[in-house]
Amino acid sequence: KQEVTQIPAALSVPEGENLVLNCSFTDSAIYNLQWFRQDPGKGLTSLLLIQSSQREQTSGRLNASLDKSSGRSTLYIAASQPGDSATYLCAVGTSGSRLTFGEGTQLTVNP
Amino acid sequence: DAGVIQSPRHEVTEMGQEVTLRCKPISGHNSLFWYRQTMMRGLELLIYFNNNVPIDDSGMPEDRFSAKMPNASFSTLKIQPSEPRDSAVYFCASSLFGGVSYNEQFFGPGTRLTVL
């Protein structure tokens, strides 16, 4: 059974700092990995999707990497802003389009 | 595109009542997913459909839960009878599944269900 772990569970940083969120998974036989953002009381917003054949994806200030062999992914956020405050979820895609989610990292960026 | 649409956004009901949650996926998507999110268990996949056919319902907690997808643009998740432990946020998501390439799942805003 695939298990996804996210570290740290919570993170508080000053505005402008570069930061890294970590995601690890137990079964390397994945099809893709997706990072989401969830604001309080809201739904999930897809940030980046990395296919299993890819090593990284970039969108604006966000960069996600994938190392299947070690079962790890990182989400790098450059020059953080207060508007980046949210919970970030990592989800691993396995057979049949199933996504297994981590418990999330709650990020607070202080002005 | 309006994205994934869910209704109602909030539902408060009493134990024992029937609850029906509705979802309209993104036009052109052929996969639809129902998730439940609670503080205790996080996000859990309940059931998903490919081309309107249920593929995996192993996440459906009990026989009180049922889901249907009568056509490509509509799905329902029904709970009958509802219990207080069913209180959660229920999300619907859709994606375009095409062979080897598994594409992004897009989530709706969710339905916050409270069973008293």
XYZ file of N, CA and C in Angstrom:
681
model
N 0.843 -1.189 0.000
C 0.000 0.000 0.000
C 0.883 1.245 0.000
N 0.591 2.152 -0.921
C 1.376 3.381 -1.028
C 1.126 4.278 0.178
N 2.213 4.786 0.765
C 2.106 5.753 1.857
C 2.906 6.989 1.492
N 2.311 8.144 1.751
C 2.933 9.419 1.404
C 3.116 10.239 2.678
N 4.332 10.731 2.861
C 4.654 11.501 4.061
C 5.187 12.866 3.659
N 4.719 13.890 4.354
C 5.200 15.245 4.070
C 5.852 15.835 5.327
N 7.020 16.409 5.088
C 7.780 17.034 6.161
C 8.250 18.409 5.698
N 8.135 19.462 6.561
C 7.536 19.418 7.902
C 6.022 19.501 7.838
N 5.371 19.289 8.961
C 3.921 19.412 9.003
C 3.492 20.865 8.974
N 4.338 21.724 9.526
C 4.056 23.160 9.527
C 5.371 23.919 9.406
N 5.279 25.089 8.786
C 6.475 25.881 8.524
C 6.091 27.351 8.538
N 6.859 28.158 9.260
C 6.621 29.592 9.314
C 7.901 30.305 8.923
N 7.827 31.169 7.923
C 9.018 31.840 7.405
C 8.732 33.318 7.196
N 9.767 34.148 7.191
C 9.561 35.567 6.862
C 9.452 35.741 5.355
N 8.752 36.765 4.966
C 8.574 37.078 3.554
C 9.921 37.218 2.841
N 9.983 36.696 1.622
C 11.198 36.817 0.826
C 12.106 35.607 0.895
N 11.855 34.748 1.871
C 12.724 33.580 2.023
C 12.417 32.511 0.966
N 13.460 31.810 0.539
C 13.285 30.639 -0.326
C 13.060 29.434 0.577
N 12.161 28.523 0.177
C 11.880 27.392 1.056
C 11.637 26.124 0.257
N 11.778 25.001 0.974
C 11.623 23.677 0.365
C 10.654 22.851 1.196
N 9.671 22.285 0.525
C 8.746 21.349 1.155
C 9.084 19.951 0.643
N 9.022 18.988 1.530
C 9.431 17.635 1.199
C 8.267 16.648 1.184
N 8.362 15.694 0.287
C 7.364 14.645 0.154
C 8.096 13.341 -0.109
N 7.730 12.289 0.617
C 8.328 10.978 0.368
C 7.227 9.945 0.219
N 7.511 8.916 -0.591
C 6.516 7.875 -0.820
C 7.201 6.520 -0.773
N 6.434 5.496 -0.412
C 7.032 4.194 -0.117
C 7.162 3.294 -1.339
N 6.298 3.443 -2.313
C 6.313 2.582 -3.498
C 6.732 3.413 -4.707
N 7.854 3.078 -5.298
C 8.389 3.891 -6.397
C 7.685 3.642 -7.731
N 6.778 2.684 -7.774
C 6.047 2.383 -9.014
C 4.887 3.363 -9.171
N 5.239 4.589 -9.484
C 4.216 5.624 -9.610
C 4.089 6.056 -11.062
N 2.957 6.665 -11.398
C 2.734 7.187 -12.737
C 2.996 8.684 -12.809
N 2.682 9.365 -11.725
C 2.946 10.799 -11.672
C 2.909 11.277 -10.233
N 3.228 12.542 -10.036
C 3.154 13.154 -8.720
C 2.622 14.563 -8.909
N 1.664 14.920 -8.066
C 1.004 16.209 -8.231
C 1.096 16.995 -6.923
N 1.434 18.272 -7.021
C 1.429 19.175 -5.863
C 0.191 20.071 -5.951
N -0.474 20.193 -4.795
C -1.668 21.020 -4.703
C -1.478 22.064 -3.606
N -2.294 23.089 -3.720
C -2.389 24.102 -2.670
C -3.835 24.119 -2.196
N -4.023 24.206 -0.863
C -5.366 24.320 -0.317
C -5.416 25.478 0.665
N -6.272 26.445 0.363
C -6.505 27.549 1.284
C -7.596 27.149 2.272
N -7.614 27.728 3.465
C -8.594 27.342 4.487
C -10.026 27.398 3.972
N -10.751 26.309 4.148
C -12.146 26.265 3.743
C -12.381 26.204 2.249
N -11.312 25.969 1.505
C -11.428 25.962 0.044
C -11.067 24.592 -0.523
N -11.228 24.472 -1.835
C -10.837 23.251 -2.511
C -9.355 23.225 -2.806
N -8.931 22.233 -3.571
C -7.530 22.059 -3.913
C -7.248 22.689 -5.271
N -6.143 23.398 -5.344
C -5.688 23.995 -6.598
C -4.436 23.270 -7.047
N -4.465 22.740 -8.263
C -3.292 22.040 -8.788
C -2.187 23.039 -9.093
N -0.986 22.741 -8.604
C 0.160 23.623 -8.834
C 1.072 23.070 -9.929
N 1.477 21.823 -9.770
C 2.417 21.216 -10.702
C 2.139 19.730 -10.795
N 2.326 19.184 -11.984
C 2.214 17.745 -12.221
C 3.517 17.271 -12.834
N 4.112 16.255 -12.245
C 5.327 15.668 -12.794
C 5.013 14.238 -13.209
N 5.202 13.915 -14.478
C 5.033 12.537 -14.930
C 6.217 11.714 -14.446
N 6.037 10.410 -14.386
C 7.077 9.536 -13.837
C 8.369 9.590 -14.644
N 8.260 9.967 -15.919
C 9.452 10.023 -16.779
C 10.193 11.356 -16.660
N 9.641 12.284 -15.917
C 10.228 13.612 -15.789
C 10.979 13.741 -14.463
N 11.896 14.722 -14.427
C 12.673 14.952 -13.215
C 12.185 16.186 -12.461
N 11.645 17.162 -13.221
C 11.175 18.366 -12.557
C 10.200 19.121 -13.443
N 9.451 20.027 -12.784
C 8.538 20.916 -13.469
C 8.631 22.280 -12.790
N 8.446 23.315 -13.594
C 8.543 24.678 -13.065
C 7.331 25.476 -13.485
N 6.866 26.312 -12.558
C 5.797 27.253 -12.869
C 6.022 28.498 -12.036
N 6.456 29.561 -12.698
C 6.711 30.807 -11.979
C 7.754 30.633 -10.898
N 7.384 30.947 -9.664
C 8.328 30.837 -8.532
C 8.373 29.427 -7.950
N 7.642 28.509 -8.537
C 7.579 27.147 -8.015
C 8.401 26.199 -8.892
N 9.100 25.293 -8.226
C 9.830 24.237 -8.928
C 9.655 22.951 -8.149
N 9.189 21.913 -8.824
C 9.029 20.622 -8.176
C 9.966 19.624 -8.828
N 10.614 18.818 -8.009
C 11.495 17.774 -8.510
C 10.976 16.406 -8.092
N 11.403 15.396 -8.846
C 10.974 14.032 -8.558
C 12.157 13.084 -8.688
N 12.383 12.280 -7.660
C 13.385 11.217 -7.700
C 12.665 9.926 -7.351
N 12.259 9.206 -8.393
C 11.485 7.993 -8.176
C 12.259 6.945 -7.402
N 13.527 6.791 -7.735
C 14.311 5.708 -7.126
C 14.429 5.851 -5.614
N 14.501 7.090 -5.157
C 14.596 7.309 -3.707
C 13.238 7.588 -3.083
N 12.197 7.670 -3.888
C 10.855 7.916 -3.366
C 10.692 9.298 -2.768
N 11.203 10.319 -3.482
C 11.153 11.671 -2.928
C 10.774 12.706 -3.969
N 10.104 13.743 -3.483
C 9.827 14.918 -4.293
C 9.996 16.142 -3.409
N 10.418 17.229 -4.016
C 10.511 18.485 -3.284
C 9.783 19.569 -4.059
N 9.187 20.486 -3.320
C 8.578 21.681 -3.900
C 9.363 22.875 -3.393
N 9.977 23.579 -4.318
C 10.795 24.746 -3.991
C 9.984 25.996 -4.299
N 9.875 26.881 -3.318
C 9.181 28.145 -3.515
C 10.199 29.266 -3.356
N 10.373 30.035 -4.396
C 11.342 31.130 -4.371
C 10.680 32.432 -3.930
N 11.438 33.224 -3.195
C 10.988 34.563 -2.804
C 9.560 34.537 -2.266
N 9.356 33.818 -1.182
C 8.004 33.598 -0.662
C 7.286 34.911 -0.329
N 5.967 34.863 -0.470
C 5.105 36.033 -0.229
C 3.989 35.645 0.739
N 3.423 36.608 1.446
C 2.313 36.269 2.358
C 1.171 35.532 1.657
N 0.947 35.830 0.391
C -0.102 35.151 -0.371
C 0.184 33.687 -0.629
N 1.403 33.251 -0.346
C 1.737 31.825 -0.487
C 1.277 31.021 0.714
N 0.816 31.688 1.751
C 0.363 30.991 2.954
C -0.830 30.098 2.626
N -0.681 28.824 2.917
C -1.703 27.820 2.587
C -1.171 26.465 3.042
N -1.981 25.434 2.855
C -1.505 24.062 3.058
C -1.143 23.477 1.707
N 0.043 22.891 1.636
C 0.540 22.302 0.397
C 0.479 20.781 0.510
N -0.177 20.174 -0.469
C -0.391 18.725 -0.452
C 0.348 18.073 -1.615
N 0.974 16.970 -1.304
C 1.635 16.146 -2.304
C 0.760 14.918 -2.539
N 0.575 14.536 -3.797
C -0.248 13.363 -4.106
C 0.452 12.525 -5.159
N 0.507 11.231 -4.908
C 1.193 10.315 -5.805
C 0.166 9.537 -6.616
N 0.367 9.523 -7.919
C -0.547 8.809 -8.799
C -0.069 7.397 -9.081
N -0.952 6.449 -8.849
C -0.636 5.050 -9.114
C -1.620 4.496 -10.149
N -1.642 3.204 -10.317
C -2.435 2.618 -11.392
C -3.902 3.029 -11.298
N -4.488 3.216 -12.477
C -5.899 3.561 -12.511
C -6.211 4.974 -12.113
N -5.234 5.850 -12.226
C -5.429 7.272 -11.930
C -5.640 7.565 -10.455
N -5.466 6.570 -9.605
C -5.664 6.793 -8.170
C -4.577 7.716 -7.630
N -4.968 8.697 -6.808
C -4.032 9.582 -6.116
C -4.027 9.255 -4.636
N -2.830 9.111 -4.082
C -2.678 8.948 -2.637
C -2.041 10.215 -2.094
N -2.695 10.817 -1.125
C -2.276 12.125 -0.610
C -1.452 12.014 0.659
N -0.500 12.950 0.795
C 0.139 13.155 2.080
C -0.766 14.013 2.952
N -0.314 14.234 4.192
C -1.138 14.994 5.129
C -0.944 16.501 5.004
N 0.020 16.905 4.200
C 0.175 18.327 3.934
C 1.185 19.030 4.810
N 1.690 20.144 4.283
C 2.541 21.072 5.041
C 1.815 22.404 5.106
N 1.571 22.874 6.315
C 0.900 24.158 6.503
C 1.948 25.260 6.526
N 1.933 26.114 5.501
C 2.934 27.168 5.345
C 2.359 28.522 5.735
N 3.105 29.244 6.547
C 2.757 30.623 6.893
C 3.929 31.508 6.510
N 3.667 32.507 5.680
C 4.691 33.467 5.293
C 4.337 34.792 5.958
N 5.220 35.233 6.826
C 4.959 36.431 7.624
C 5.479 37.692 6.940
N 4.653 38.752 6.890
C 5.090 39.999 6.241
C 6.247 40.631 6.993
N -13.627 27.803 -19.140
C -14.324 26.685 -18.516
C -14.590 27.014 -17.053
N -15.754 26.572 -16.549
C -16.132 26.912 -15.184
C -15.427 26.032 -14.163
N -14.720 25.026 -14.589
C -14.104 24.112 -13.651
C -15.110 23.088 -13.178
N -14.707 22.303 -12.177
C -15.589 21.298 -11.600
C -16.610 22.003 -10.712
N -17.869 21.667 -10.910
C -18.946 22.314 -10.162
C -19.570 21.311 -9.203
N -19.718 21.731 -7.953
C -20.333 20.868 -6.954
C -21.507 21.604 -6.295
N -22.512 20.817 -5.955
C -23.632 21.386 -5.211
C -24.221 20.338 -4.275
N -24.752 20.750 -3.144
C -24.679 22.101 -2.605
C -23.278 22.383 -2.056
N -22.975 23.597 -1.703
C -21.683 23.912 -1.100
C -21.678 23.571 0.389
N -22.826 23.699 0.999
C -22.973 23.349 2.411
C -24.268 22.565 2.575
N -24.229 21.564 3.445
C -25.414 20.767 3.708
C -25.424 20.420 5.189
N -26.530 20.772 5.847
C -26.722 20.393 7.246
C -27.965 19.526 7.305
N -27.837 18.348 7.878
C -28.956 17.434 7.925
C -28.961 16.694 9.253
N -30.052 16.016 9.495
C -30.148 15.253 10.738
C -29.851 13.779 10.483
N -29.321 13.143 11.476
C -29.013 11.722 11.390
C -30.207 10.942 10.864
N -29.921 10.033 9.925
C -30.978 9.205 9.368
C -31.544 9.718 8.055
N -31.254 10.969 7.732
C -31.772 11.533 6.494
C -30.894 11.127 5.305
N -31.482 11.163 4.131
C -30.740 10.894 2.902
C -30.070 12.181 2.426
N -28.833 12.059 1.982
C -28.074 13.201 1.478
C -27.589 12.871 0.076
N -27.760 13.813 -0.846
C -27.268 13.630 -2.213
C -26.363 14.800 -2.576
N -25.134 14.454 -2.938
C -24.169 15.448 -3.374
C -24.022 15.335 -4.892
N -23.827 16.479 -5.546
C -23.812 16.503 -6.992
C -22.509 17.077 -7.538
N -22.151 16.600 -8.731
C -20.899 17.047 -9.332
C -21.041 17.117 -10.842
N -20.532 18.193 -11.407
C -20.425 18.325 -12.860
C -18.951 18.457 -13.196
N -18.360 17.479 -13.885
C -16.924 17.538 -14.190
C -16.629 18.552 -15.288
N -15.356 18.791 -15.510
C -14.937 19.666 -16.593
C -15.284 19.005 -17.925
N -15.855 19.791 -18.825
C -16.265 19.260 -20.108
C -15.083 18.635 -20.844
N -15.278 17.408 -21.332
C -14.207 16.723 -22.058
C -13.402 15.765 -21.198
N -13.491 15.907 -19.897
C -12.789 14.973 -19.016
C -13.537 13.639 -18.976
N -12.759 12.544 -18.865
C -13.392 11.228 -18.892
C -13.221 10.443 -17.593
N -12.566 11.059 -16.616
C -12.439 10.418 -15.308
C -12.997 11.340 -14.236
N -13.709 10.732 -13.280
C -14.308 11.507 -12.198
C -14.048 10.804 -10.877
N -13.709 11.586 -9.869
C -13.299 11.053 -8.577
C -14.108 11.716 -7.462
N -14.476 10.927 -6.476
C -15.086 11.453 -5.243
C -14.117 11.207 -4.083
N -13.805 12.289 -3.344
C -12.918 12.223 -2.182
C -13.666 12.742 -0.951
N -13.165 12.318 0.212
C -13.660 12.840 1.475
C -12.466 13.353 2.279
N -12.623 14.523 2.906
C -11.536 15.082 3.710
C -12.014 15.331 5.136
N -11.290 14.755 6.083
C -11.544 14.986 7.501
C -10.225 15.299 8.188
N -10.322 15.887 9.356
C -9.105 16.183 10.113
C -8.386 14.903 10.502
N -9.163 13.875 10.841
C -8.560 12.640 11.345
C -7.873 11.834 10.245
N -8.489 11.763 9.077
C -7.991 10.840 8.041
C -7.457 11.534 6.803
N -7.529 12.875 6.783
C -7.032 13.587 5.605
C -7.927 13.344 4.398
N -7.321 13.334 3.217
C -8.058 13.131 1.970
C -8.078 11.656 1.613
N -9.275 11.127 1.398
C -9.434 9.728 1.048
C -10.218 9.616 -0.260
N -9.760 8.747 -1.146
C -10.505 8.471 -2.366
C -11.642 7.511 -2.043
N -12.856 7.900 -2.413
C -14.010 7.036 -2.165
C -14.295 6.130 -3.359
N -14.349 6.743 -4.556
C -14.691 6.001 -5.758
C -14.247 6.799 -6.960
N -13.926 6.112 -8.066
C -13.704 6.858 -9.290
C -14.285 6.142 -10.493
N -14.601 6.922 -11.508
C -15.224 6.467 -12.732
C -14.304 6.792 -13.919
N -14.248 5.875 -14.872
C -13.666 6.147 -16.184
C -14.753 5.953 -17.218
N -14.974 6.968 -18.059
C -16.015 6.879 -19.086
C -17.354 6.424 -18.497
N -17.696 7.012 -17.363
C -18.985 6.802 -16.675
C -19.095 5.453 -15.983
N -18.075 4.633 -16.031
C -18.114 3.307 -15.420
C -17.324 3.320 -14.118
N -17.924 2.844 -13.008
C -17.165 2.785 -11.752
C -16.028 1.778 -11.855
N -14.815 2.236 -11.549
C -13.632 1.395 -11.695
C -13.185 0.830 -10.346
N -13.201 1.674 -9.337
C -12.716 1.247 -8.029
C -13.552 1.937 -6.958
N -14.338 1.150 -6.242
C -15.148 1.719 -5.150
C -14.692 1.192 -3.791
N -13.456 0.744 -3.737
C -12.960 0.141 -2.497
C -12.869 1.132 -1.346
N -12.877 2.411 -1.665
C -12.821 3.427 -0.628
C -14.167 3.813 -0.054
N -15.227 3.323 -0.632
C -16.573 3.632 -0.122
C -16.711 2.962 1.240
N -16.978 3.749 2.261
C -16.897 3.211 3.628
C -17.927 2.138 3.950
N -19.136 2.278 3.478
C -20.177 1.317 3.845
C -21.236 1.275 2.762
N -22.141 0.336 2.916
C -23.244 0.225 1.953
C -24.162 1.433 1.995
N -24.023 2.251 3.009
C -24.853 3.453 3.070
C -24.447 4.459 1.990
N -23.251 4.287 1.450
C -22.736 5.183 0.426
C -22.933 4.552 -0.951
N -23.403 5.366 -1.895
C -23.505 4.911 -3.274
C -23.208 6.080 -4.206
N -22.668 5.766 -5.365
C -22.343 6.805 -6.348
C -22.786 6.357 -7.723
N -23.219 7.331 -8.513
C -23.646 7.042 -9.876
C -23.087 8.085 -10.823
N -22.939 7.694 -12.066
C -22.547 8.636 -13.110
C -23.368 8.294 -14.345
N -24.559 8.827 -14.458
C -25.462 8.455 -15.542
C -25.011 8.955 -16.914
N -24.194 10.014 -16.929
C -23.661 10.513 -18.202
C -22.341 11.226 -17.929
N -21.697 11.668 -18.983
C -20.349 12.235 -18.867
C -20.319 13.573 -18.142
N -21.469 14.182 -17.902
C -21.463 15.521 -17.321
C -22.115 15.599 -15.949
N -22.352 14.437 -15.326
C -23.051 14.497 -14.054
C -22.769 13.252 -13.218
N -22.559 13.484 -11.910
C -22.380 12.376 -10.990
C -23.006 12.738 -9.652
N -23.471 11.717 -8.940
C -24.021 11.925 -7.606
C -23.357 10.980 -6.613
N -23.252 11.457 -5.393
C -22.819 10.636 -4.257
C -23.942 10.717 -3.229
N -24.474 9.550 -2.886
C -25.622 9.511 -1.996
C -25.262 8.795 -0.697
N -25.745 9.325 0.399
C -25.569 8.690 1.705
C -26.961 8.476 2.293
N -27.277 7.211 2.567
C -28.594 6.868 3.077
C -28.507 5.619 3.935
N -28.806 5.710 5.233
C -29.072 6.926 6.016
C -27.771 7.576 6.476
N -27.801 8.864 6.664
C -26.603 9.587 7.095
C -26.392 9.449 8.600
N -25.115 9.535 9.014
C -24.732 9.446 10.410
C -23.784 10.601 10.743
N -23.703 10.988 12.021
C -22.802 12.092 12.392
C -21.358 11.878 11.946
N -20.885 10.646 11.921
C -19.490 10.402 11.517
C -19.268 10.609 10.026
N -20.330 10.832 9.273
C -20.184 11.151 7.846
C -19.859 12.628 7.632
N -19.902 13.408 8.691
C -19.598 14.843 8.573
C -18.163 15.017 8.069
N -18.030 15.768 6.981
C -16.735 15.928 6.320
C -16.915 16.894 5.155
N -15.827 17.176 4.478
C -15.903 17.898 3.206
C -15.724 16.862 2.095
N -16.653 16.862 1.169
C -16.632 15.911 0.064
C -16.233 16.665 -1.215
N -15.170 16.170 -1.835
C -14.667 16.795 -3.061
C -14.914 15.884 -4.254
N -15.216 16.529 -5.353
C -15.274 15.858 -6.639
C -14.112 16.398 -7.475
N -13.488 15.529 -8.241
C -12.394 15.942 -9.113
C -12.556 15.263 -10.468
N -11.993 15.867 -11.506
C -12.035 15.227 -12.818
C -10.695 15.368 -13.516
N -10.465 14.475 -14.468
C -9.228 14.520 -15.244
C -9.479 13.882 -16.601
N -8.513 14.091 -17.489
C -8.556 13.439 -18.793
C -7.545 12.315 -18.760
N -8.021 11.113 -18.764
C -7.169 9.941 -18.712
C -6.930 9.445 -20.129
N -5.647 9.381 -20.513
C -5.361 8.963 -21.871
C -4.179 8.038 -21.960
N -4.393 6.754 -21.906
C -3.334 5.788 -22.103
C -2.256 5.873 -21.054
N -1.014 6.096 -21.482
C 0.110 6.095 -20.560
C 0.182 7.390 -19.761
N -0.286 8.466 -20.367
C -0.143 9.773 -19.719
C -1.291 10.026 -18.761
N -0.986 10.083 -17.472
C -1.995 10.386 -16.475
C -1.976 11.888 -16.243
N -3.078 12.509 -16.474
C -3.119 13.956 -16.432
C -3.604 14.504 -15.101
N -3.512 15.819 -14.991
C -3.839 16.498 -13.745
C -5.278 16.249 -13.335
N -5.471 16.107 -12.026
C -6.816 16.100 -11.489
C -7.155 17.517 -11.056
N -8.353 17.949 -11.403
C -8.848 19.266 -11.028
C -10.018 19.094 -10.066
N -9.932 19.812 -8.964
C -10.896 19.635 -7.893
C -11.984 20.706 -7.905
N -13.169 20.299 -7.471
C -14.234 21.251 -7.225
C -14.070 21.914 -5.872
N -14.950 22.845 -5.525
C -14.828 23.592 -4.272
C -15.235 22.798 -3.039
N -15.875 21.644 -3.265
C -16.258 20.798 -2.147
C -17.657 21.088 -1.612
N -18.193 20.064 -0.938
C -19.455 20.193 -0.200
C -19.156 19.893 1.255
N -19.435 20.867 2.111
C -19.228 20.671 3.548
C -20.501 20.085 4.133
N -20.417 18.824 4.560
C -21.575 18.117 5.091
C -21.497 18.043 6.611
N -22.574 18.445 7.263
C -22.708 18.317 8.708
C -23.951 17.494 9.004
N -23.741 16.390 9.705
C -24.858 15.525 10.090
C -25.025 15.641 11.600
N -26.173 16.123 12.014
C -26.416 16.376 13.444
C -27.000 15.145 14.137
